[in-house]
Amino acid sequence: MVRGHRLVRTVIAAVLFAGLAACGDTAQQGPDSTVVSTTRPSSPSGIPDLTAGEEIARGIQVPWGLAFLPDGAALVAERNSGAILRVSPGSAPQQVYRMPDVVARGEGGLLGVAVPPDHAENRYVYAYFTAANDNRIVRFRLDGPPEVIFSGIAKSGNHNGGRIAFGPDGMLYAGTGDAGREDRSQDPASPNGKILRLTPDGLPAPGNPIPGSPVYSLGHRNVQGLAWDPAGRLYAAEFGQNDFDEINLIEPGRNYGWPEVEGTGDTDGGRFTNPLVTWTTQEASPSGIAITANTLYAAALRGERLWTVPLRDGKLGEPTAELRDYGRLRTVEVAPDGSLWLTTSNTDGRGDIREGDDRILRFPAR
């Protein structure tokens, strides 16, 4: 494990996020939150067999978001086309939706998708995408138009964030990027460079560090991975600039340092929170993450590997590199049956395209 830091470059005269920092030791679930179980069934061990991978889909164009329906099939978002595919083992991928108004340029386009825990009742699906003027979050049914529930996240050719997921509290979490302007990450009034916590209707969730604000944590550069451990702790993957990528344990109100710190560095008297694990950007550039059986899995783009990291009591151990034969890896998720699903990202304009790319791989639980 490589650790390093970039020294604090500027001194901010006033603590921009004092109200949030004061809330940093509160429980992850807000006092008014309703806990909704999102535990997925798995095999007795729940450990994916990384030697027994099977290709369940190929020829997918820049697969980005991936979320499971109650029946075990996955919805997969194609970044550039705006298409959402239904994918299940043994069947050809089927387009079930096309998101209107997607503007796919650079790293933008149709990004994260999420299925709420009450999907069986309301049939909603959620998506994060780049539109003409911003990044936004919508909800929709597969037979109806999208409804914008949160907008105004600044867009750019890069650093659009885009991962969304429902937490164990039933709230919708979104990882955003700084959209190329570092000052946004430390601005509590900006939704950029943050992890947001929203109700399913897109409103600031009750119990957030600042009442009426959607911001759950700040000081992020570009968050594209969100996952919870069995105890309900939230972890996030963070793209570094030139030096160090990160996995952070996310606590409400904490400031994760960008742009003042990249990787492990000066906490400015406790104002900034250091990551649990860092890599050089050549080794990782982590996008999606998933957690199962006391292991955190991180899909690495530039690093072209799957990192497996032991997880115990909120601490991460020494990472191990796996699956180095598939090129750029974007998204990793745990299926309802305990298997691990992984998407490649070699058609995103930065990879070496292999025959059959991009593909979706499945690794069964032992």
XYZ file of C-alpha atoms in Angstrom:
366
model
C 0.000 0.000 0.000
C 1.440 3.323 -1.042
C 0.835 6.389 1.063
C 1.757 9.983 0.463
C 0.511 13.514 0.640
C 0.449 16.878 -0.959
C 1.182 19.692 1.498
C -1.521 22.211 2.246
C -1.231 24.857 -0.436
C -3.335 27.622 0.975
C -4.754 28.592 4.312
C -8.467 29.251 4.372
C -9.144 32.188 6.653
C -12.352 30.848 8.124
C -13.541 27.303 8.560
C -16.041 27.112 5.691
C -17.740 24.061 7.016
C -17.598 24.525 10.773
C -21.197 23.488 11.156
C -20.544 20.234 9.367
C -17.289 19.462 11.125
C -19.019 19.795 14.446
C -21.372 17.028 13.313
C -18.590 14.671 12.286
C -19.003 12.290 15.201
C -22.747 11.808 14.775
C -24.161 8.476 13.704
C -24.339 7.899 9.982
C -28.106 7.663 9.964
C -29.846 10.921 10.790
C -32.044 11.037 13.875
C -35.189 11.281 11.760
C -34.208 8.582 9.283
C -36.099 5.354 8.851
C -33.819 2.345 8.594
C -34.642 0.176 5.582
C -32.769 -3.082 5.187
C -30.987 -3.493 1.863
C -29.156 -6.685 2.813
C -28.941 -9.019 -0.165
C -29.113 -12.817 0.130
C -25.912 -14.652 -0.655
C -24.257 -18.025 -0.416
C -23.148 -19.259 3.034
C -19.632 -17.866 2.612
C -20.549 -14.958 0.337
C -17.031 -14.991 -1.110
C -16.881 -14.528 -4.897
C -14.744 -17.037 -6.762
C -12.449 -14.815 -8.832
C -11.061 -17.855 -10.687
C -14.463 -18.811 -12.126
C -15.475 -15.756 -14.103
C -18.005 -15.997 -16.929
C -18.803 -13.458 -19.604
C -22.533 -12.777 -19.549
C -22.649 -9.887 -22.043
C -20.369 -8.350 -24.652
C -20.440 -5.545 -27.180
C -21.725 -3.054 -24.584
C -20.731 0.548 -25.325
C -19.138 2.213 -22.282
C -21.166 0.466 -19.545
C -21.240 2.748 -16.496
C -24.039 2.326 -13.968
C -25.255 -1.123 -12.915
C -28.041 -1.927 -10.463
C -30.029 -5.057 -9.741
C -33.753 -5.578 -9.995
C -35.537 -7.730 -7.403
C -35.560 -10.698 -9.814
C -31.738 -10.669 -10.050
C -31.451 -9.138 -13.522
C -29.285 -6.034 -13.836
C -29.977 -2.662 -15.393
C -26.841 -1.404 -17.135
C -26.402 2.170 -18.390
C -24.464 2.901 -21.583
C -22.720 6.233 -21.046
C -22.690 7.551 -24.596
C -25.909 6.166 -26.066
C -28.187 6.895 -23.119
C -29.541 3.348 -23.347
C -30.415 1.227 -20.333
C -30.071 -2.510 -20.898
C -31.543 -5.413 -18.987
C -28.838 -8.044 -18.537
C -29.178 -11.511 -17.037
C -27.084 -14.665 -17.404
C -28.110 -16.835 -20.318
C -30.034 -14.111 -22.146
C -29.011 -11.503 -24.690
C -28.971 -7.917 -23.347
C -32.251 -6.127 -24.021
C -32.690 -2.384 -24.255
C -35.520 -1.436 -21.899
C -35.160 2.366 -21.804
C -33.432 5.256 -23.528
C -32.813 8.336 -21.422
C -33.718 11.544 -23.258
C -31.604 14.716 -23.092
C -28.305 12.961 -22.352
C -25.290 14.980 -23.543
C -22.329 12.589 -23.710
C -19.064 14.497 -24.006
C -15.763 13.694 -22.344
C -16.532 11.834 -19.129
C -20.171 12.960 -19.130
C -23.252 11.087 -20.277
C -25.576 8.539 -18.714
C -23.711 7.556 -15.562
C -25.037 5.947 -12.389
C -28.271 3.991 -11.981
C -29.922 2.853 -8.760
C -32.904 0.679 -7.872
C -34.652 1.634 -4.609
C -35.432 -0.977 -1.958
C -39.167 -0.483 -2.564
C -38.932 -0.949 -6.337
C -41.408 -3.822 -6.256
C -44.065 -1.419 -4.993
C -43.383 1.730 -7.030
C -41.286 0.405 -9.987
C -39.013 3.465 -9.864
C -35.467 3.487 -11.220
C -33.042 6.369 -10.608
C -30.293 7.708 -12.872
C -27.577 10.377 -12.801
C -26.708 11.929 -16.163
C -25.147 14.880 -17.910
C -27.649 17.164 -19.647
C -27.139 20.296 -21.733
C -26.449 22.588 -18.789
C -25.781 20.432 -15.741
C -25.575 16.997 -14.181
C -28.885 15.870 -12.724
C -30.679 13.002 -11.020
C -33.978 11.657 -12.328
C -36.384 8.914 -11.421
C -38.584 7.066 -13.868
C -40.479 3.908 -14.606
C -39.352 1.839 -17.550
C -42.622 2.631 -19.327
C -42.678 6.372 -18.619
C -40.776 9.681 -18.896
C -38.081 10.749 -16.417
C -38.823 13.160 -13.578
C -35.967 15.461 -12.534
C -35.607 15.276 -8.751
C -32.245 17.053 -8.326
C -30.446 19.360 -10.754
C -27.814 22.079 -10.825
C -24.720 19.894 -10.359
C -22.101 21.657 -12.499
C -20.884 19.680 -15.531
C -17.565 19.592 -17.334
C -15.594 17.444 -19.730
C -14.348 15.561 -16.684
C -14.913 15.213 -12.921
C -18.678 14.747 -13.205
C -18.877 12.138 -10.432
C -22.009 10.152 -11.169
C -22.362 7.196 -8.809
C -25.707 6.910 -7.009
C -26.856 4.263 -4.528
C -29.474 3.726 -1.870
C -28.063 3.355 1.624
C -29.271 1.089 4.423
C -31.298 4.067 5.719
C -33.362 4.160 2.515
C -31.862 7.492 1.450
C -30.301 8.173 -1.967
C -26.563 8.987 -1.936
C -24.794 10.640 -4.875
C -21.076 11.128 -5.487
C -20.253 14.303 -7.409
C -17.070 15.793 -8.860
C -15.610 19.277 -8.801
C -16.287 19.656 -12.567
C -12.797 21.052 -13.059
C -13.048 23.846 -10.476
C -11.303 22.933 -7.245
C -12.907 25.701 -5.173
C -16.318 24.031 -5.461
C -15.218 21.125 -3.270
C -14.759 23.374 -0.220
C -17.866 25.488 -0.879
C -20.730 24.174 1.276
C -23.242 25.942 -0.972
C -22.129 23.986 -4.057
C -23.315 20.401 -4.690
C -20.044 19.684 -6.525
C -17.134 17.834 -4.949
C -19.493 16.307 -2.394
C -21.379 13.245 -1.339
C -25.049 14.189 -1.278
C -27.731 12.502 0.818
C -31.261 12.881 -0.510
C -34.721 11.540 0.143
C -36.188 9.368 -2.632
C -38.005 12.531 -3.755
C -34.682 14.378 -4.187
C -34.958 16.625 -1.141
C -32.225 17.114 1.484
C -32.509 14.078 3.725
C -33.563 14.508 7.360
C -30.630 14.252 9.740
C -28.087 15.727 7.318
C -25.242 17.640 9.006
C -26.749 21.015 8.057
C -30.569 20.988 8.080
C -31.962 21.795 4.655
C -28.685 21.049 2.851
C -28.195 17.954 0.673
C -24.461 17.845 1.545
C -23.354 14.835 3.571
C -19.569 15.251 3.199
C -17.298 17.650 1.293
C -13.733 18.106 0.095
C -13.964 15.503 -2.673
C -12.376 15.681 -6.118
C -14.374 13.079 -8.066
C -16.382 10.370 -6.319
C -17.421 7.389 -8.455
C -17.676 4.592 -5.899
C -20.067 4.143 -2.948
C -20.556 1.035 -0.799
C -21.665 0.089 2.724
C -20.280 -2.594 5.008
C -22.542 -4.924 7.064
C -22.444 -2.440 9.969
C -23.834 0.331 7.747
C -20.585 2.285 7.364
C -20.190 4.122 4.056
C -16.992 3.982 1.969
C -16.189 6.006 -1.156
C -13.620 5.823 -3.941
C -11.873 9.054 -4.879
C -9.844 9.928 -7.969
C -6.601 11.749 -7.195
C -5.045 14.304 -9.518
C -1.458 13.285 -10.229
C -0.350 11.456 -7.118
C -2.755 9.448 -4.979
C -6.177 7.828 -5.279
C -8.160 7.096 -2.147
C -10.689 4.931 -0.358
C -12.375 6.946 2.379
C -14.584 6.015 5.302
C -17.371 8.580 4.970
C -18.809 10.130 8.087
C -21.424 12.892 8.097
C -19.994 16.400 8.065
C -16.405 15.357 7.477
C -14.117 17.263 5.120
C -11.899 15.021 2.967
C -9.419 17.705 2.058
C -9.519 18.352 -1.672
C -7.918 20.542 -3.031
C -5.802 21.214 0.059
C -4.700 17.592 0.469
C -4.362 14.740 -2.021
C -3.931 11.367 -0.359
C -2.738 11.201 3.233
C -1.459 14.535 4.503
C -1.839 17.447 6.851
C -5.241 17.292 8.559
C -5.074 20.998 9.492
C -5.635 20.286 13.155
C -8.327 17.697 12.496
C -10.269 19.729 9.955
C -9.497 17.242 7.190
C -10.013 13.467 7.307
C -7.360 11.158 5.879
C -8.207 8.164 3.668
C -7.963 4.552 4.823
C -6.079 3.409 1.720
C -4.219 5.183 -1.073
C -2.678 4.100 -4.364
C -0.699 5.938 -6.991
C -2.917 7.055 -9.853
C -1.061 4.677 -12.189
C -2.072 1.738 -9.995
C -5.720 2.527 -9.580
C -7.961 5.415 -10.692
C -10.770 3.633 -8.819
C -14.352 3.984 -10.014
C -16.938 1.541 -8.655
C -16.553 -0.259 -5.338
C -18.493 -3.077 -3.677
C -18.332 -4.853 -0.330
C -19.074 -8.477 0.521
C -17.763 -11.033 3.022
C -15.418 -8.592 4.798
C -13.745 -7.558 1.542
C -13.895 -4.284 -0.355
C -13.544 -4.552 -4.135
C -12.386 -1.552 -6.181
C -12.568 -1.481 -9.987
C -9.510 0.325 -11.368
C -9.556 2.173 -14.679
C -6.011 3.346 -15.343
C -4.675 0.563 -13.119
C -6.555 -2.073 -15.161
C -7.155 -4.434 -12.266
C -9.575 -5.300 -9.489
C -8.253 -4.400 -6.056
C -9.396 -6.603 -3.173
C -8.975 -5.050 0.256
C -9.577 -6.863 3.577
C -12.201 -5.058 5.678
C -12.688 -5.412 9.397
C -14.399 -3.111 11.896
C -14.147 -0.095 9.639
C -10.447 -0.636 8.887
C -8.897 -1.671 5.585
C -5.917 -3.990 5.225
C -3.320 -4.457 2.508
C -4.801 -4.380 -1.021
C -4.198 -7.224 -3.485
C -4.399 -6.828 -7.268
C -6.619 -9.320 -9.138
C -8.050 -9.753 -12.656
C -5.393 -7.941 -14.654
C -6.346 -9.412 -18.035
C -9.488 -7.434 -18.867
C -8.211 -3.871 -19.255
C -9.986 -0.884 -17.717
C -12.561 -1.812 -15.065
C -15.391 0.624 -14.272
C -18.096 -0.891 -12.095
C -18.275 -3.713 -9.582
C -21.467 -4.760 -7.796
C -22.722 -7.615 -5.633
C -25.754 -9.430 -7.088
C -28.685 -10.747 -5.007
C -27.218 -14.264 -5.236
C -23.865 -13.132 -3.810
C -22.003 -13.192 -7.115
C -19.751 -10.315 -8.149
C -20.497 -8.479 -11.406
C -17.817 -6.442 -13.133
C -17.862 -4.201 -16.194
C -14.942 -3.299 -18.415
C -14.480 0.229 -19.812
C -12.177 -0.155 -22.786
C -14.489 1.626 -25.248
C -14.504 4.882 -23.250
C -11.813 6.478 -25.426
C -8.941 5.758 -23.045
C -8.526 2.006 -23.285
C -7.128 -0.595 -25.656
C -10.191 -2.262 -27.151
C -10.182 -6.051 -27.043
C -12.422 -8.293 -29.128
C -15.859 -8.356 -27.518
C -15.470 -5.136 -25.530
C -17.013 -3.868 -23.555
C -18.143 -6.861 -21.549
C -19.909 -7.744 -18.316
C -18.370 -10.486 -16.205
C -19.857 -12.534 -13.381
C -17.918 -14.285 -10.617
C -20.130 -16.704 -8.633
C -20.148 -16.927 -4.867
C -18.505 -20.024 -3.476
